[in-house]
Amino acid sequence: KAGVTQTPRYLIKTRGQQVTLSCSPISGHRSVSWYQQTPGQGLQFLFEYFSETQRNKGNFPGRFSGRQFSNSRSEMNVSTLELGDSALYLCASSFNRYTEAFFGQGTRLTVV
Amino acid sequence: ILNVEQSPQSLHVQEGDSTNFTCSFPSSNFYALHWYRWETAKSPKALFVMTLNGDEKKKGRISATLNTKEGYSYLYIKGSQPEDSATYLCALRDDMRFGAGTRLTVKP
């Protein structure tokens, strides 16, 4: 079966702009989580969606938002980009909390 | 413990050595603990999902144990091979907190 698909894979944006990243989960998976990884940092949890509802939210400013559609696809939006937002953004999907999560290849965002 | 903590931060071993890492976590409101393996330039891949106190899971040369009462899990690798070189992450599944990982390097 198809894995988790993230688009785009690479993105370069200018400070102050906004960006939307997309994540298509594995068919049948209703949970989608988003993570940020910056150099020297581990995976920082952004948010988790389950059946179109945000179930958990990490400690990120309100510039970071997300949503999930009825087909479980999820988008993450970052407004007013800052240089520090440059990172690898990963999404992961799972059937529920007790099953393993499958990660996408990530979107590498560079803010200049 | 308020967060998920992993130790050591990095580990360098020789091929054939056996090794183990620790994941410590808050023991309240436990749902499940996940272990992932993250190779450079790839996505993290799940190794184990552990839910019950006393769980022991094994996959080939890799095994893991779980103690939810005291809030820790151990990951063991028997007879390390160069292809085991990766970062090993644990995560609390209730709020998706990941530890910073243990970076393992196995020298031939």
Short mmCIF file of C-alpha atoms in Angstrom, two decimals:
data_model
loop_
_atom_site.label_atom_id
_atom_site.label_comp_id
_atom_site.label_asym_id
_atom_site.label_seq_id
_atom_site.Cartn_x
_atom_site.Cartn_y
_atom_site.Cartn_z
CA LYS A 1 0.00 0.00 0.00
CA ALA A 2 1.08 3.57 -0.59
CA GLY A 3 3.03 5.21 2.21
CA VAL A 4 2.66 8.64 3.75
CA THR A 5 3.11 11.32 1.12
CA GLN A 6 4.29 14.81 1.90
CA THR A 7 4.35 17.63 -0.58
CA PRO A 8 6.33 19.54 -1.50
CA ARG A 9 9.63 17.87 -0.64
CA TYR A 10 11.61 21.10 -0.73
CA LEU A 11 10.54 24.69 -0.35
CA ILE A 12 12.30 28.02 -0.19
CA LYS A 13 10.36 30.97 1.18
CA THR A 14 11.14 34.53 2.15
CA ARG A 15 10.83 35.83 5.69
CA GLY A 16 7.33 37.17 6.29
CA GLN A 17 5.65 34.91 3.77
CA GLN A 18 3.34 32.06 4.64
CA VAL A 19 3.56 28.42 3.63
CA THR A 20 1.24 25.42 3.47
CA LEU A 21 2.53 21.87 3.66
CA SER A 22 0.47 18.82 2.80
CA CYS A 23 0.39 15.29 4.17
CA SER A 24 -1.57 12.39 2.73
CA PRO A 25 -1.73 9.54 5.23
CA ILE A 26 -1.84 5.84 4.57
CA SER A 27 -5.32 4.77 3.51
CA GLY A 28 -7.43 3.95 6.56
CA HIS A 29 -5.29 5.94 8.99
CA ARG A 30 -7.22 8.64 10.79
CA SER A 31 -4.46 10.06 12.98
CA VAL A 32 -1.95 12.50 11.51
CA SER A 33 0.80 14.14 13.54
CA TRP A 34 3.22 16.86 12.54
CA TYR A 35 6.79 17.38 13.77
CA GLN A 36 9.56 19.89 13.29
CA GLN A 37 13.20 18.93 13.28
CA THR A 38 15.91 21.56 13.35
CA PRO A 39 19.68 20.93 13.37
CA GLY A 40 20.76 19.63 16.75
CA GLN A 41 17.17 19.22 17.95
CA GLY A 42 15.05 16.15 18.22
CA LEU A 43 11.58 15.84 16.83
CA GLN A 44 9.44 18.63 18.23
CA PHE A 45 5.73 17.83 18.26
CA LEU A 46 3.52 20.38 16.54
CA PHE A 47 0.02 18.91 16.58
CA GLU A 48 -2.02 15.78 16.10
CA TYR A 49 -5.31 15.43 14.27
CA PHE A 50 -7.74 12.58 14.53
CA SER A 51 -10.91 12.43 12.47
CA GLU A 52 -10.69 16.13 11.59
CA THR A 53 -10.25 17.22 15.24
CA GLN A 54 -7.06 18.54 16.77
CA ARG A 55 -6.34 16.15 19.59
CA ASN A 56 -3.01 17.46 20.84
CA LYS A 57 -0.95 20.56 20.34
CA GLY A 58 2.72 21.15 21.03
CA ASN A 59 4.35 24.27 22.37
CA PHE A 60 4.55 26.33 19.18
CA PRO A 61 3.33 29.88 18.52
CA GLY A 62 -0.03 30.54 16.93
CA ARG A 63 1.68 31.14 13.58
CA PHE A 64 1.68 27.38 13.25
CA SER A 65 -1.71 25.93 12.46
CA GLY A 66 -3.11 22.84 10.87
CA ARG A 67 -6.23 21.11 9.79
CA GLN A 68 -7.44 17.72 8.68
CA PHE A 69 -9.95 17.00 5.97
CA SER A 70 -12.63 14.34 5.85
CA ASN A 71 -10.37 12.09 3.76
CA SER A 72 -7.76 12.35 6.58
CA ARG A 73 -5.37 14.41 4.49
CA SER A 74 -3.80 17.11 6.59
CA GLU A 75 -2.28 20.49 5.95
CA MET A 76 0.03 22.56 8.08
CA ASN A 77 0.28 26.32 7.68
CA VAL A 78 2.96 28.65 8.95
CA SER A 79 2.27 32.35 8.65
CA THR A 80 4.74 35.23 8.87
CA LEU A 81 7.72 32.98 8.37
CA GLU A 82 10.85 33.58 10.41
CA LEU A 83 14.39 32.43 9.68
CA GLY A 84 14.13 30.05 12.64
CA ASP A 85 11.29 28.20 10.95
CA SER A 86 13.79 26.65 8.57
CA ALA A 87 13.55 22.97 9.35
CA LEU A 88 12.52 19.53 8.22
CA TYR A 89 8.78 19.07 8.77
CA LEU A 90 7.64 15.49 9.11
CA CYS A 91 4.18 14.10 9.29
CA ALA A 92 3.22 10.66 10.51
CA SER A 93 0.00 8.71 10.23
CA SER A 94 -1.36 5.87 12.29
CA PHE A 95 -4.60 3.96 12.74
CA ASN A 96 -4.80 4.87 16.41
CA ARG A 97 -2.62 5.61 19.42
CA TYR A 98 -1.77 1.96 20.02
CA THR A 99 -0.44 1.27 16.56
CA GLU A 100 2.83 2.29 15.00
CA ALA A 101 3.12 5.57 13.17
CA PHE A 102 4.41 5.74 9.62
CA PHE A 103 6.41 8.79 8.66
CA GLY A 104 6.54 10.62 5.38
CA GLN A 105 9.77 11.71 3.72
CA GLY A 106 9.36 15.21 5.07
CA THR A 107 9.32 18.71 3.64
CA ARG A 108 12.55 20.64 3.90
CA LEU A 109 11.63 24.31 4.39
CA THR A 110 14.26 26.99 4.02
CA VAL A 111 13.38 30.56 4.99
CA VAL A 112 15.68 33.22 3.56
CA ILE B 1 10.36 13.32 35.02
CA LEU B 2 8.32 15.76 32.98
CA ASN B 3 9.62 14.89 29.55
CA VAL B 4 10.82 11.90 27.65
CA GLU B 5 14.53 11.52 28.27
CA GLN B 6 16.93 9.22 26.47
CA SER B 7 20.41 8.20 27.44
CA PRO B 8 23.09 8.13 26.39
CA GLN B 9 22.92 10.90 23.80
CA SER B 10 25.40 9.06 21.59
CA LEU B 11 27.19 5.78 21.59
CA HIS B 12 30.12 4.42 19.61
CA VAL B 13 30.62 0.66 19.67
CA GLN B 14 32.59 -1.91 17.76
CA GLU B 15 30.96 -4.41 15.45
CA GLY B 16 29.86 -7.40 17.49
CA ASP B 17 29.37 -5.47 20.73
CA SER B 18 26.02 -5.63 22.46
CA THR B 19 24.56 -2.38 23.66
CA ASN B 20 21.52 -0.88 25.33
CA PHE B 21 19.84 2.50 25.68
CA THR B 22 17.35 3.92 28.11
CA CYS B 23 14.14 5.86 27.64
CA SER B 24 12.67 7.48 30.77
CA PHE B 25 9.20 8.98 30.85
CA PRO B 26 6.53 10.25 33.23
CA SER B 27 4.68 7.21 34.47
CA SER B 28 1.27 8.87 34.84
CA ASN B 29 -1.43 8.65 32.14
CA PHE B 30 0.50 6.11 30.12
CA TYR B 31 -0.98 4.94 26.81
CA ALA B 32 1.86 3.43 24.86
CA LEU B 33 5.56 3.82 24.18
CA HIS B 34 6.98 3.61 20.70
CA TRP B 35 10.56 2.95 19.64
CA TYR B 36 11.74 4.22 16.25
CA ARG B 37 14.90 3.86 14.28
CA TRP B 38 15.98 6.85 12.19
CA GLU B 39 18.71 6.41 9.61
CA THR B 40 20.35 9.41 8.01
CA ALA B 41 18.43 10.76 4.98
CA LYS B 42 15.51 8.44 5.68
CA SER B 43 12.27 8.67 7.66
CA PRO B 44 11.89 7.23 11.15
CA LYS B 45 10.68 3.63 11.09
CA ALA B 46 8.82 1.98 13.95
CA LEU B 47 10.57 -0.79 15.81
CA PHE B 48 8.21 -1.57 18.65
CA VAL B 49 4.93 -0.44 20.15
CA MET B 50 4.76 -1.26 23.86
CA THR B 51 1.65 -0.89 25.93
CA LEU B 52 1.70 -3.16 28.96
CA ASN B 53 3.92 -3.04 32.03
CA GLY B 54 6.45 -5.84 31.71
CA ASP B 55 6.14 -6.00 27.92
CA GLU B 56 9.11 -7.52 26.17
CA LYS B 57 9.35 -7.32 22.40
CA LYS B 58 11.96 -8.73 20.06
CA LYS B 59 12.78 -8.28 16.39
CA GLY B 60 15.88 -10.12 15.28
CA ARG B 61 18.85 -8.86 17.30
CA ILE B 62 16.88 -5.97 18.77
CA SER B 63 14.67 -6.24 21.83
CA ALA B 64 12.93 -3.88 24.22
CA THR B 65 11.42 -3.99 27.69
CA LEU B 66 8.92 -1.71 29.39
CA ASN B 67 8.35 -0.72 33.01
CA THR B 68 5.41 1.67 33.21
CA LYS B 69 5.36 1.83 37.02
CA GLU B 70 8.85 3.27 37.25
CA GLY B 71 8.71 4.98 33.86
CA TYR B 72 11.45 3.48 31.75
CA SER B 73 12.06 1.32 28.72
CA TYR B 74 15.28 -0.32 27.57
CA LEU B 75 16.29 -1.07 24.00
CA TYR B 76 18.92 -3.77 23.51
CA ILE B 77 20.94 -4.57 20.41
CA LYS B 78 22.81 -7.86 20.45
CA GLY B 79 25.93 -8.19 18.31
CA SER B 80 25.79 -4.71 16.77
CA GLN B 81 26.41 -4.43 13.04
CA PRO B 82 27.42 -1.32 11.04
CA GLU B 83 23.93 -1.26 9.51
CA ASP B 84 22.52 -0.71 13.01
CA SER B 85 24.05 2.77 12.96
CA ALA B 86 21.13 5.17 13.35
CA THR B 87 19.37 7.37 15.85
CA TYR B 88 16.99 5.46 18.08
CA LEU B 89 14.00 7.43 19.32
CA CYS B 90 11.36 6.66 21.87
CA ALA B 91 8.01 8.42 22.04
CA LEU B 92 5.13 8.58 24.46
CA ARG B 93 2.07 8.01 22.40
CA ASP B 94 -0.43 9.87 24.57
CA ASP B 95 0.88 13.28 23.63
CA MET B 96 3.43 12.29 21.02
CA ARG B 97 6.46 13.53 22.94
CA PHE B 98 9.69 12.21 21.51
CA GLY B 99 12.96 11.87 23.32
CA ALA B 100 16.02 13.51 21.79
CA GLY B 101 17.27 10.10 20.70
CA THR B 102 20.39 8.01 21.10
CA ARG B 103 22.74 8.20 18.14
CA LEU B 104 24.44 4.83 17.67
CA THR B 105 27.56 4.42 15.55
CA VAL B 106 28.84 0.91 14.99
CA LYS B 107 32.43 0.72 13.73
CA PRO B 108 33.46 -2.23 11.54
#
